[in-house]
mmCIF file of C-alpha atoms and ligand atoms in Angstrom:
data_model
loop_
_atom_site.group_PDB
_atom_site.id
_atom_site.type_symbol
_atom_site.label_atom_id
_atom_site.label_comp_id
_atom_site.label_asym_id
_atom_site.label_seq_id
_atom_site.Cartn_x
_atom_site.Cartn_y
_atom_site.Cartn_z
ATOM 1 C CA MET L 1 -27.491 1.886 8.668
ATOM 2 C CA ALA L 2 -28.616 0.444 11.936
ATOM 3 C CA LYS L 3 -29.803 3.703 13.375
ATOM 4 C CA GLN L 4 -32.228 6.002 11.630
ATOM 5 C CA SER L 5 -30.448 9.249 11.017
ATOM 6 C CA ASN L 6 -30.870 12.374 8.978
ATOM 7 C CA GLN L 7 -27.649 13.879 10.124
ATOM 8 C CA GLU L 8 -25.445 15.612 7.621
ATOM 9 C CA ILE L 9 -21.909 14.624 6.884
ATOM 10 C CA LEU L 10 -19.058 16.480 5.243
ATOM 11 C CA GLU L 11 -17.239 14.958 2.298
ATOM 12 C CA ILE L 12 -13.669 16.109 1.717
ATOM 13 C CA SER L 13 -12.420 15.095 -1.711
ATOM 14 C CA VAL L 14 -9.082 15.564 -3.434
ATOM 15 C CA GLU L 15 -8.377 14.616 -7.017
ATOM 16 C CA CYS L 16 -4.855 13.287 -7.371
ATOM 17 C CA ASP L 17 -2.522 10.886 -9.154
ATOM 18 C CA THR L 18 -1.649 7.506 -7.642
ATOM 19 C CA GLU L 19 1.447 8.803 -5.956
ATOM 20 C CA ALA L 20 -0.268 11.690 -4.197
ATOM 21 C CA ALA L 21 -3.228 9.360 -3.502
ATOM 22 C CA GLU L 22 -1.097 7.219 -1.231
ATOM 23 C CA ALA L 23 0.032 10.295 0.729
ATOM 24 C CA VAL L 24 -3.471 11.789 0.927
ATOM 25 C CA SER L 25 -4.906 8.405 2.024
ATOM 26 C CA GLU L 26 -2.337 8.234 4.776
ATOM 27 C CA LEU L 27 -3.301 11.707 5.929
ATOM 28 C CA PHE L 28 -7.020 10.867 5.981
ATOM 29 C CA ASN L 29 -6.358 7.607 7.801
ATOM 30 C CA ARG L 30 -4.211 9.389 10.360
ATOM 31 C CA TYR L 31 -6.692 12.140 11.248
ATOM 32 C CA ASN L 32 -9.973 10.466 10.423
ATOM 33 C CA GLY L 33 -9.220 6.747 10.654
ATOM 34 C CA GLY L 34 -10.820 3.925 12.566
ATOM 35 C CA ASP L 35 -14.157 2.276 11.964
ATOM 36 C CA TYR L 36 -17.041 4.473 11.093
ATOM 37 C CA ASP L 37 -19.282 4.123 14.133
ATOM 38 C CA ASP L 38 -22.807 5.202 13.332
ATOM 39 C CA ASP L 39 -24.030 4.733 16.874
ATOM 40 C CA SER L 40 -21.900 7.253 18.660
ATOM 41 C CA GLU L 41 -22.780 10.881 19.256
ATOM 42 C CA ALA L 42 -22.359 13.410 16.495
ATOM 43 C CA GLY L 43 -18.757 14.371 16.099
ATOM 44 C CA GLU L 44 -17.432 11.711 18.443
ATOM 45 C CA ALA L 45 -16.824 8.956 15.984
ATOM 46 C CA SER L 46 -13.996 8.650 13.583
ATOM 47 C CA GLY L 47 -14.915 8.576 9.967
ATOM 48 C CA GLY L 48 -13.583 5.401 8.411
ATOM 49 C CA GLY L 49 -10.400 6.843 6.934
ATOM 50 C CA ALA L 50 -9.737 7.254 3.252
ATOM 51 C CA VAL L 51 -11.961 6.099 0.413
ATOM 52 C CA VAL L 52 -10.508 5.924 -3.061
ATOM 53 C CA GLU L 53 -12.553 6.341 -6.207
ATOM 54 C CA SER L 54 -11.038 5.902 -9.609
ATOM 55 C CA ILE L 55 -12.128 5.556 -13.193
ATOM 56 C CA GLY L 56 -10.426 4.857 -16.491
ATOM 57 C CA PHE L 57 -8.858 1.398 -16.176
ATOM 58 C CA ASP L 58 -8.472 -1.179 -18.913
ATOM 59 C CA ASP L 59 -9.561 -4.797 -18.360
ATOM 60 C CA TRP L 60 -6.257 -5.558 -16.667
ATOM 61 C CA GLY L 61 -6.608 -2.843 -14.104
ATOM 62 C CA LYS L 62 -3.986 -0.693 -15.827
ATOM 63 C CA PRO L 63 -4.749 3.029 -15.971
ATOM 64 C CA ILE L 64 -5.586 4.268 -19.476
ATOM 65 C CA ASP L 65 -3.651 7.386 -20.474
ATOM 66 C CA GLY L 66 -5.879 10.451 -20.637
ATOM 67 C CA GLN L 67 -8.847 8.631 -19.074
ATOM 68 C CA PHE L 68 -7.590 7.680 -15.678
ATOM 69 C CA ARG L 69 -8.785 9.864 -12.785
ATOM 70 C CA MET L 70 -8.613 9.279 -9.073
ATOM 71 C CA TRP L 71 -10.145 10.918 -6.025
ATOM 72 C CA VAL L 72 -9.360 10.302 -2.395
ATOM 73 C CA LYS L 73 -12.212 11.153 -0.051
ATOM 74 C CA THR L 74 -12.983 11.118 3.602
ATOM 75 C CA TYR L 75 -16.166 11.755 5.549
ATOM 76 C CA VAL L 76 -16.312 13.931 8.634
ATOM 77 C CA LYS L 77 -19.181 14.149 11.097
ATOM 78 C CA PRO L 78 -20.404 17.550 12.303
ATOM 79 C CA GLY L 79 -19.591 18.804 15.776
ATOM 80 C CA ALA L 80 -16.549 20.048 17.660
ATOM 81 C CA ARG L 81 -14.483 16.939 17.023
ATOM 82 C CA GLY L 82 -15.438 17.000 13.356
ATOM 83 C CA ASP L 83 -14.359 20.636 13.075
ATOM 84 C CA GLN L 84 -11.027 19.769 14.601
ATOM 85 C CA ILE L 85 -10.537 16.839 12.210
ATOM 86 C CA ARG L 86 -11.416 19.063 9.272
ATOM 87 C CA ARG L 87 -8.887 21.683 10.338
ATOM 88 C CA GLN L 88 -6.163 19.071 10.780
ATOM 89 C CA ILE L 89 -6.931 17.627 7.371
ATOM 90 C CA GLU L 90 -6.956 21.000 5.641
ATOM 91 C CA GLU L 91 -3.655 21.903 7.240
ATOM 92 C CA GLY L 92 -2.160 18.521 6.331
ATOM 93 C CA LEU L 93 -3.342 18.863 2.733
ATOM 94 C CA TRP L 94 -1.780 22.270 2.516
ATOM 95 C CA ARG L 95 1.557 20.859 3.688
ATOM 96 C CA LEU L 96 1.269 17.990 1.198
ATOM 97 C CA SER L 97 0.523 20.439 -1.601
ATOM 98 C CA LEU L 98 4.057 21.765 -1.156
ATOM 99 C CA LEU L 99 5.340 18.294 -2.088
ATOM 100 C CA TYR L 100 2.750 17.070 -4.584
ATOM 101 C CA PRO L 101 0.764 18.964 -7.179
ATOM 102 C CA ILE L 102 -2.649 18.489 -5.577
ATOM 103 C CA PRO L 103 -5.614 20.795 -6.121
ATOM 104 C CA GLU L 104 -7.673 22.406 -3.344
ATOM 105 C CA PRO L 105 -9.928 19.912 -1.574
ATOM 106 C CA GLN L 106 -13.582 19.929 -2.655
ATOM 107 C CA ILE L 107 -15.916 19.980 0.327
ATOM 108 C CA ARG L 108 -19.614 19.208 0.183
ATOM 109 C CA THR L 109 -22.357 18.179 2.564
ATOM 110 C CA LEU L 110 -24.144 14.852 2.205
ATOM 111 C CA ARG L 111 -27.009 13.302 4.087
ATOM 112 C CA GLU L 112 -25.448 10.621 6.213
ATOM 113 C CA GLU L 113 -27.594 7.750 5.022
ATOM 114 C CA ASP L 114 -26.857 8.543 1.385
ATOM 115 C CA TRP L 115 -23.203 8.379 2.137
ATOM 116 C CA ALA L 116 -23.408 5.171 4.148
ATOM 117 C CA HIS L 117 -24.787 3.209 1.228
ATOM 118 C CA ALA L 118 -22.812 4.927 -1.457
ATOM 119 C CA TRP L 119 -19.169 4.774 -0.561
ATOM 120 C CA LYS L 120 -18.508 1.061 -0.731
ATOM 121 C CA LYS L 121 -19.365 0.859 -4.369
ATOM 122 C CA PHE L 122 -16.278 2.839 -5.283
ATOM 123 C CA TYR L 123 -13.635 0.555 -3.867
ATOM 124 C CA LYS L 124 -13.450 -2.201 -6.448
ATOM 125 C CA PRO L 125 -11.246 -5.238 -6.922
ATOM 126 C CA LEU L 126 -8.064 -4.175 -8.664
ATOM 127 C CA ARG L 127 -6.102 -6.435 -10.962
ATOM 128 C CA VAL L 128 -2.401 -5.964 -10.322
ATOM 129 C CA GLY L 129 0.051 -7.842 -12.482
ATOM 130 C CA ARG L 130 -1.205 -10.778 -14.551
ATOM 131 C CA ARG L 131 -2.721 -13.018 -11.891
ATOM 132 C CA VAL L 132 -2.982 -11.029 -8.695
ATOM 133 C CA ILE L 133 -6.205 -9.276 -7.725
ATOM 134 C CA LEU L 134 -6.447 -7.103 -4.635
ATOM 135 C CA LYS L 135 -10.019 -6.864 -3.436
ATOM 136 C CA PRO L 136 -11.964 -5.365 -0.540
ATOM 137 C CA SER L 137 -13.613 -7.911 1.747
ATOM 138 C CA TRP L 138 -17.202 -6.982 0.881
ATOM 139 C CA GLU L 139 -16.814 -7.295 -2.896
ATOM 140 C CA GLU L 140 -17.589 -10.471 -4.776
ATOM 141 C CA PHE L 141 -15.087 -11.364 -7.436
ATOM 142 C CA THR L 142 -15.330 -14.206 -9.923
ATOM 143 C CA SER L 143 -11.772 -15.343 -10.344
ATOM 144 C CA GLN L 144 -10.181 -17.252 -13.211
ATOM 145 C CA PRO L 145 -8.525 -20.597 -12.349
ATOM 146 C CA ASP L 146 -5.032 -19.072 -12.180
ATOM 147 C CA ASP L 147 -6.027 -15.914 -10.326
ATOM 148 C CA ILE L 148 -4.631 -15.078 -6.948
ATOM 149 C CA VAL L 149 -7.049 -13.030 -4.882
ATOM 150 C CA VAL L 150 -5.777 -11.102 -1.880
ATOM 151 C CA GLU L 151 -8.254 -9.413 0.412
ATOM 152 C CA LEU L 152 -7.173 -5.985 1.657
ATOM 153 C CA ASP L 153 -9.442 -3.262 2.968
ATOM 154 C CA PRO L 154 -8.790 0.448 2.670
ATOM 155 C CA GLY L 155 -8.225 2.339 5.873
ATOM 156 C CA MET L 156 -5.345 -0.030 6.466
ATOM 157 C CA ALA L 157 -2.842 2.569 5.334
ATOM 158 C CA PHE L 158 0.171 1.536 3.293
ATOM 159 C CA GLY L 159 0.252 -1.122 0.654
ATOM 160 C CA THR L 160 -3.255 -1.102 -0.797
ATOM 161 C CA GLY L 161 -1.759 -1.838 -4.195
ATOM 162 C CA LEU L 162 -2.470 1.642 -5.442
ATOM 163 C CA HIS L 163 1.092 2.701 -5.560
ATOM 164 C CA PRO L 164 3.086 1.910 -8.724
ATOM 165 C CA THR L 165 6.000 0.593 -6.642
ATOM 166 C CA THR L 166 3.785 -2.094 -5.086
ATOM 167 C CA ARG L 167 2.396 -3.020 -8.504
ATOM 168 C CA LEU L 168 5.897 -3.348 -9.945
ATOM 169 C CA CYS L 169 6.935 -5.630 -7.073
ATOM 170 C CA ILE L 170 3.899 -7.842 -7.605
ATOM 171 C CA ALA L 171 4.635 -8.095 -11.335
ATOM 172 C CA ALA L 172 8.247 -9.055 -10.550
ATOM 173 C CA LEU L 173 7.206 -11.628 -7.925
ATOM 174 C CA GLU L 174 4.859 -13.248 -10.441
ATOM 175 C CA ASP L 175 7.895 -13.992 -12.615
ATOM 176 C CA ILE L 176 10.324 -14.890 -9.871
ATOM 177 C CA ILE L 177 8.584 -16.919 -7.149
ATOM 178 C CA GLN L 178 8.888 -20.695 -7.479
ATOM 179 C CA ALA L 179 7.265 -23.536 -5.566
ATOM 180 C CA ASP L 180 8.530 -23.837 -1.979
ATOM 181 C CA ASP L 181 10.505 -20.615 -2.200
ATOM 182 C CA SER L 182 11.960 -18.767 0.770
ATOM 183 C CA VAL L 183 11.247 -15.029 0.763
ATOM 184 C CA LEU L 184 12.254 -12.087 2.917
ATOM 185 C CA ASP L 185 9.768 -9.194 2.596
ATOM 186 C CA LEU L 186 11.535 -6.185 4.032
ATOM 187 C CA GLY L 187 9.312 -3.198 4.864
ATOM 188 C CA THR L 188 6.202 -5.325 4.622
ATOM 189 C CA GLY L 189 3.684 -2.511 5.385
ATOM 190 C CA SER L 190 0.277 -4.173 5.056
ATOM 191 C CA GLY L 191 1.918 -7.545 4.330
ATOM 192 C CA VAL L 192 0.659 -7.415 0.757
ATOM 193 C CA LEU L 193 3.855 -8.719 -0.856
ATOM 194 C CA ALA L 194 4.356 -11.478 1.716
ATOM 195 C CA ILE L 195 0.786 -12.685 1.167
ATOM 196 C CA VAL L 196 1.189 -12.536 -2.613
ATOM 197 C CA ALA L 197 4.512 -14.437 -2.331
ATOM 198 C CA HIS L 198 2.788 -17.185 -0.381
ATOM 199 C CA LYS L 199 -0.064 -17.432 -2.851
ATOM 200 C CA LEU L 200 2.516 -17.706 -5.653
ATOM 201 C CA GLY L 201 4.088 -20.722 -3.929
ATOM 202 C CA ALA L 202 6.551 -19.512 -1.306
ATOM 203 C CA THR L 203 6.436 -21.631 1.834
ATOM 204 C CA ARG L 204 8.971 -19.913 4.080
ATOM 205 C CA ILE L 205 8.494 -16.181 4.421
ATOM 206 C CA LEU L 206 9.816 -13.628 6.834
ATOM 207 C CA ALA L 207 8.043 -10.250 6.775
ATOM 208 C CA ALA L 208 9.789 -7.485 8.700
ATOM 209 C CA ASP L 209 8.985 -3.844 9.316
ATOM 210 C CA ILE L 210 10.372 -1.218 11.653
ATOM 211 C CA ASP L 211 6.819 0.055 12.246
ATOM 212 C CA PRO L 212 4.919 -1.856 14.977
ATOM 213 C CA ILE L 213 1.569 -0.981 13.356
ATOM 214 C CA ALA L 214 2.718 -2.601 10.119
ATOM 215 C CA VAL L 215 3.610 -5.753 12.054
ATOM 216 C CA GLU L 216 0.147 -5.836 13.610
ATOM 217 C CA VAL L 217 -1.682 -5.122 10.352
ATOM 218 C CA THR L 218 0.379 -7.741 8.479
ATOM 219 C CA GLN L 219 -0.525 -10.342 11.086
ATOM 220 C CA GLU L 220 -4.229 -9.503 10.654
ATOM 221 C CA ASN L 221 -4.070 -9.472 6.865
ATOM 222 C CA ALA L 222 -2.217 -12.804 6.817
ATOM 223 C CA GLU L 223 -4.947 -14.411 8.941
ATOM 224 C CA ARG L 224 -7.696 -12.902 6.829
ATOM 225 C CA ASN L 225 -6.057 -14.392 3.734
ATOM 226 C CA GLY L 226 -5.482 -17.807 5.277
ATOM 227 C CA VAL L 227 -1.699 -17.564 5.453
ATOM 228 C CA PRO L 228 -0.534 -19.598 8.473
ATOM 229 C CA THR L 229 1.706 -17.482 10.728
ATOM 230 C CA GLY L 230 3.887 -18.184 13.756
ATOM 231 C CA ALA L 231 5.394 -21.505 14.855
ATOM 232 C CA GLY L 232 4.700 -24.219 12.296
ATOM 233 C CA GLY L 233 3.272 -21.649 9.853
ATOM 234 C CA VAL L 234 4.766 -20.386 6.629
ATOM 235 C CA LEU L 235 4.921 -16.693 7.534
ATOM 236 C CA ASP L 236 6.842 -15.119 10.339
ATOM 237 C CA VAL L 237 6.189 -11.424 11.013
ATOM 238 C CA GLN L 238 8.885 -9.511 12.875
ATOM 239 C CA LEU L 239 9.500 -6.008 14.097
ATOM 240 C CA GLY L 240 12.807 -4.808 12.680
ATOM 241 C CA SER L 241 14.756 -4.842 9.490
ATOM 242 C CA VAL L 242 17.398 -7.101 7.891
ATOM 243 C CA PRO L 243 17.326 -10.114 10.263
ATOM 244 C CA GLN L 244 20.288 -11.202 12.380
ATOM 245 C CA GLY L 245 21.837 -14.649 12.059
ATOM 246 C CA MET L 246 20.060 -15.623 8.835
ATOM 247 C CA ALA L 247 22.926 -15.458 6.356
ATOM 248 C CA GLY L 248 22.101 -17.149 3.050
ATOM 249 C CA GLN L 249 18.573 -18.176 4.126
ATOM 250 C CA PHE L 250 16.354 -16.569 1.488
ATOM 251 C CA ARG L 251 16.283 -17.200 -2.257
ATOM 252 C CA VAL L 252 14.263 -14.009 -2.761
ATOM 253 C CA ILE L 253 14.467 -10.664 -0.975
ATOM 254 C CA VAL L 254 11.823 -8.080 -1.826
ATOM 255 C CA ALA L 255 12.124 -4.580 -0.387
ATOM 256 C CA ASN L 256 9.816 -1.758 -1.432
ATOM 257 C CA ILE L 257 11.302 1.032 0.644
ATOM 258 C CA LEU L 258 13.184 4.025 -0.767
ATOM 259 C CA ALA L 259 16.421 4.470 -2.713
ATOM 260 C CA GLU L 260 18.271 6.135 0.157
ATOM 261 C CA VAL L 261 17.151 3.545 2.688
ATOM 262 C CA LEU L 262 18.012 0.632 0.384
ATOM 263 C CA ALA L 263 21.513 2.017 -0.229
ATOM 264 C CA LYS L 264 22.063 2.404 3.513
ATOM 265 C CA LEU L 265 20.704 -1.087 4.201
ATOM 266 C CA PHE L 266 23.274 -2.527 1.749
ATOM 267 C CA ASP L 267 26.016 -0.814 3.718
ATOM 268 C CA ALA L 268 24.563 -1.817 7.114
ATOM 269 C CA GLU L 269 24.374 1.826 8.124
ATOM 270 C CA TYR L 270 21.393 1.331 10.421
ATOM 271 C CA GLY L 271 23.152 -1.302 12.535
ATOM 272 C CA TYR L 272 21.299 -4.250 11.008
ATOM 273 C CA PRO L 273 23.242 -6.849 8.992
ATOM 274 C CA PRO L 274 23.964 -5.815 5.385
ATOM 275 C CA LEU L 275 21.021 -6.285 3.008
ATOM 276 C CA ALA L 276 22.767 -8.942 0.915
ATOM 277 C CA GLU L 277 23.656 -11.136 3.903
ATOM 278 C CA PRO L 278 20.375 -13.119 4.169
ATOM 279 C CA LEU L 279 20.337 -13.795 0.404
ATOM 280 C CA ALA L 280 21.025 -17.408 -0.583
ATOM 281 C CA PRO L 281 23.751 -18.081 -3.172
ATOM 282 C CA GLY L 282 22.161 -17.603 -6.608
ATOM 283 C CA GLY L 283 19.269 -15.683 -5.051
ATOM 284 C CA VAL L 284 17.487 -12.634 -6.391
ATOM 285 C CA MET L 285 16.503 -9.248 -4.978
ATOM 286 C CA VAL L 286 13.520 -7.126 -5.993
ATOM 287 C CA LEU L 287 14.288 -3.566 -4.917
ATOM 288 C CA SER L 288 11.577 -0.974 -5.244
ATOM 289 C CA GLY L 289 10.325 2.379 -3.998
ATOM 290 C CA ILE L 290 13.075 3.936 -6.099
ATOM 291 C CA ILE L 291 12.441 7.263 -7.813
ATOM 292 C CA ASP L 292 14.122 6.961 -11.210
ATOM 293 C CA PHE L 293 16.791 9.633 -10.772
ATOM 294 C CA ARG L 294 18.028 7.933 -7.563
ATOM 295 C CA ALA L 295 18.295 4.441 -9.074
ATOM 296 C CA ASP L 296 22.053 4.871 -9.463
ATOM 297 C CA ILE L 297 22.671 5.061 -5.706
ATOM 298 C CA VAL L 298 20.969 1.668 -5.250
ATOM 299 C CA GLU L 299 22.830 0.198 -8.214
ATOM 300 C CA GLU L 300 26.181 1.438 -6.871
ATOM 301 C CA ALA L 301 25.406 0.128 -3.393
ATOM 302 C CA ALA L 302 24.562 -3.281 -4.887
ATOM 303 C CA GLN L 303 27.850 -3.268 -6.807
ATOM 304 C CA ARG L 304 29.815 -2.534 -3.637
ATOM 305 C CA HIS L 305 28.433 -5.823 -2.317
ATOM 306 C CA GLY L 306 29.168 -8.020 -5.325
ATOM 307 C CA MET L 307 25.700 -7.686 -6.864
ATOM 308 C CA ALA L 308 24.506 -6.428 -10.245
ATOM 309 C CA VAL L 309 21.266 -5.093 -11.689
ATOM 310 C CA VAL L 310 19.947 -7.632 -14.204
ATOM 311 C CA GLU L 311 16.619 -5.990 -15.005
ATOM 312 C CA ARG L 312 14.907 -2.657 -14.538
ATOM 313 C CA LEU L 313 11.123 -2.222 -14.472
ATOM 314 C CA GLN L 314 9.587 1.240 -14.614
ATOM 315 C CA GLU L 315 6.156 2.789 -14.175
ATOM 316 C CA GLY L 316 5.982 6.571 -14.351
ATOM 317 C CA ASP L 317 8.848 7.931 -12.259
ATOM 318 C CA TRP L 318 9.220 4.734 -10.244
ATOM 319 C CA VAL L 319 11.796 2.044 -10.809
ATOM 320 C CA THR L 320 12.133 -1.514 -9.566
ATOM 321 C CA LEU L 321 15.533 -3.172 -9.863
ATOM 322 C CA ILE L 322 16.066 -6.904 -10.115
ATOM 323 C CA VAL L 323 19.459 -7.644 -8.619
ATOM 324 C CA ARG L 324 21.564 -10.813 -8.523
ATOM 325 C CA GLN L 325 25.047 -11.793 -7.491
ATOM 326 C CA ALA L 326 27.500 -10.479 -10.084
HETATM 327 N N1 SAH B 401 5.694 -3.687 1.114
HETATM 328 C C1 SAH B 401 4.525 -2.802 1.058
HETATM 329 C C2 SAH B 401 4.730 -1.533 1.863
HETATM 330 C C3 SAH B 401 5.819 -0.601 1.377
HETATM 331 S S1 SAH B 401 5.883 0.895 2.335
HETATM 332 C C4 SAH B 401 4.177 -2.519 -0.392
HETATM 333 O O1 SAH B 401 4.950 -2.886 -1.252
HETATM 334 O O2 SAH B 401 3.126 -1.924 -0.674
HETATM 335 C C5 SAH B 401 7.517 0.787 3.045
HETATM 336 C C6 SAH B 401 7.560 0.112 4.396
HETATM 337 O O3 SAH B 401 8.930 -0.003 4.772
HETATM 338 C C7 SAH B 401 6.874 0.880 5.507
HETATM 339 O O4 SAH B 401 5.939 0.040 6.137
HETATM 340 C C8 SAH B 401 8.022 1.249 6.466
HETATM 341 O O5 SAH B 401 7.652 1.200 7.832
HETATM 342 C C9 SAH B 401 9.065 0.198 6.166
HETATM 343 N N2 SAH B 401 10.473 0.559 6.410
HETATM 344 C C10 SAH B 401 11.048 1.777 6.261
HETATM 345 N N3 SAH B 401 12.376 1.692 6.540
HETATM 346 C C11 SAH B 401 12.633 0.390 6.848
HETATM 347 C C12 SAH B 401 13.811 -0.325 7.219
HETATM 348 N N4 SAH B 401 15.004 0.282 7.345
HETATM 349 N N5 SAH B 401 13.711 -1.654 7.451
HETATM 350 C C13 SAH B 401 12.519 -2.280 7.360
HETATM 351 N N6 SAH B 401 11.375 -1.646 7.032
HETATM 352 C C14 SAH B 401 11.427 -0.336 6.776
#
């Protein structure tokens, strides 16, 4: 750390599964996000968001049954602001515990300088799919010739590759994307799937999200990963959803959203064009974010629009459907 300090810092830690981890990370990023600024007064600075620690992976980055464990942590500075953040986090965790089976948070005090050097070692490159590695910017990674390395830092909310639905999409894209493909990434979040699509060979990509922060973060992540954006680039990032006036323009549509939202997008219930409209003849959809017992509503919606499920991928309770014209 730049400044000598013997200040104490509070660590809030929750052990959870990957699904709850995404929700807990979001909570920590919301109440304790931003860069960790060691130069500001005690309690003034925000604490760097969520840090994820996990153990028990095989060589391919797949969790090993019975060995896999994951903790999401955040670090809060002492002082009035810190107390407020802690209260907000504890309240938020309590609300989340009504939705997810998460244990009580473990809270302990660390010396700040111990923490500052320690935390980065826990966020490691993660192999997702066969060729794709998601890695934090400060980690070195020796890649194999065919590897695709995407740099994504935590604290950037959604789409860190932790969630099974993102992993399933990446695995599907590895099989589907061809050279010079055109791809629509709907609900792009951090831009992870758009960046992966480009690195797999796609050269015309539209990434859209209804969340302005996602649009901003995707733009940043694209630049960081050397994906040319804007006029003359390969990636266009837009605020919104299914694009207007682009009927038949994309050979691949990937959408990792939610079963209910996907079904409504098929039927144009949000006022955007129907989901199948931008798909090129003979094109393929990768639909994800679907909890298994709701897969039928997506399948039925696809059928209403002349499409059929040709493959179903599953990890835990989550399903990804590969859909083509019937
Ligand atoms: N594609 C990323 C992020 C998925 S999170 C990944 O696979 O990891 C889902 C994203 O969909 C969120 O960023 C959310 O803002 C966005 N979203 C939700 N409803 C949407 C809609 N109707 N149209 C477009 N994006 C939507």
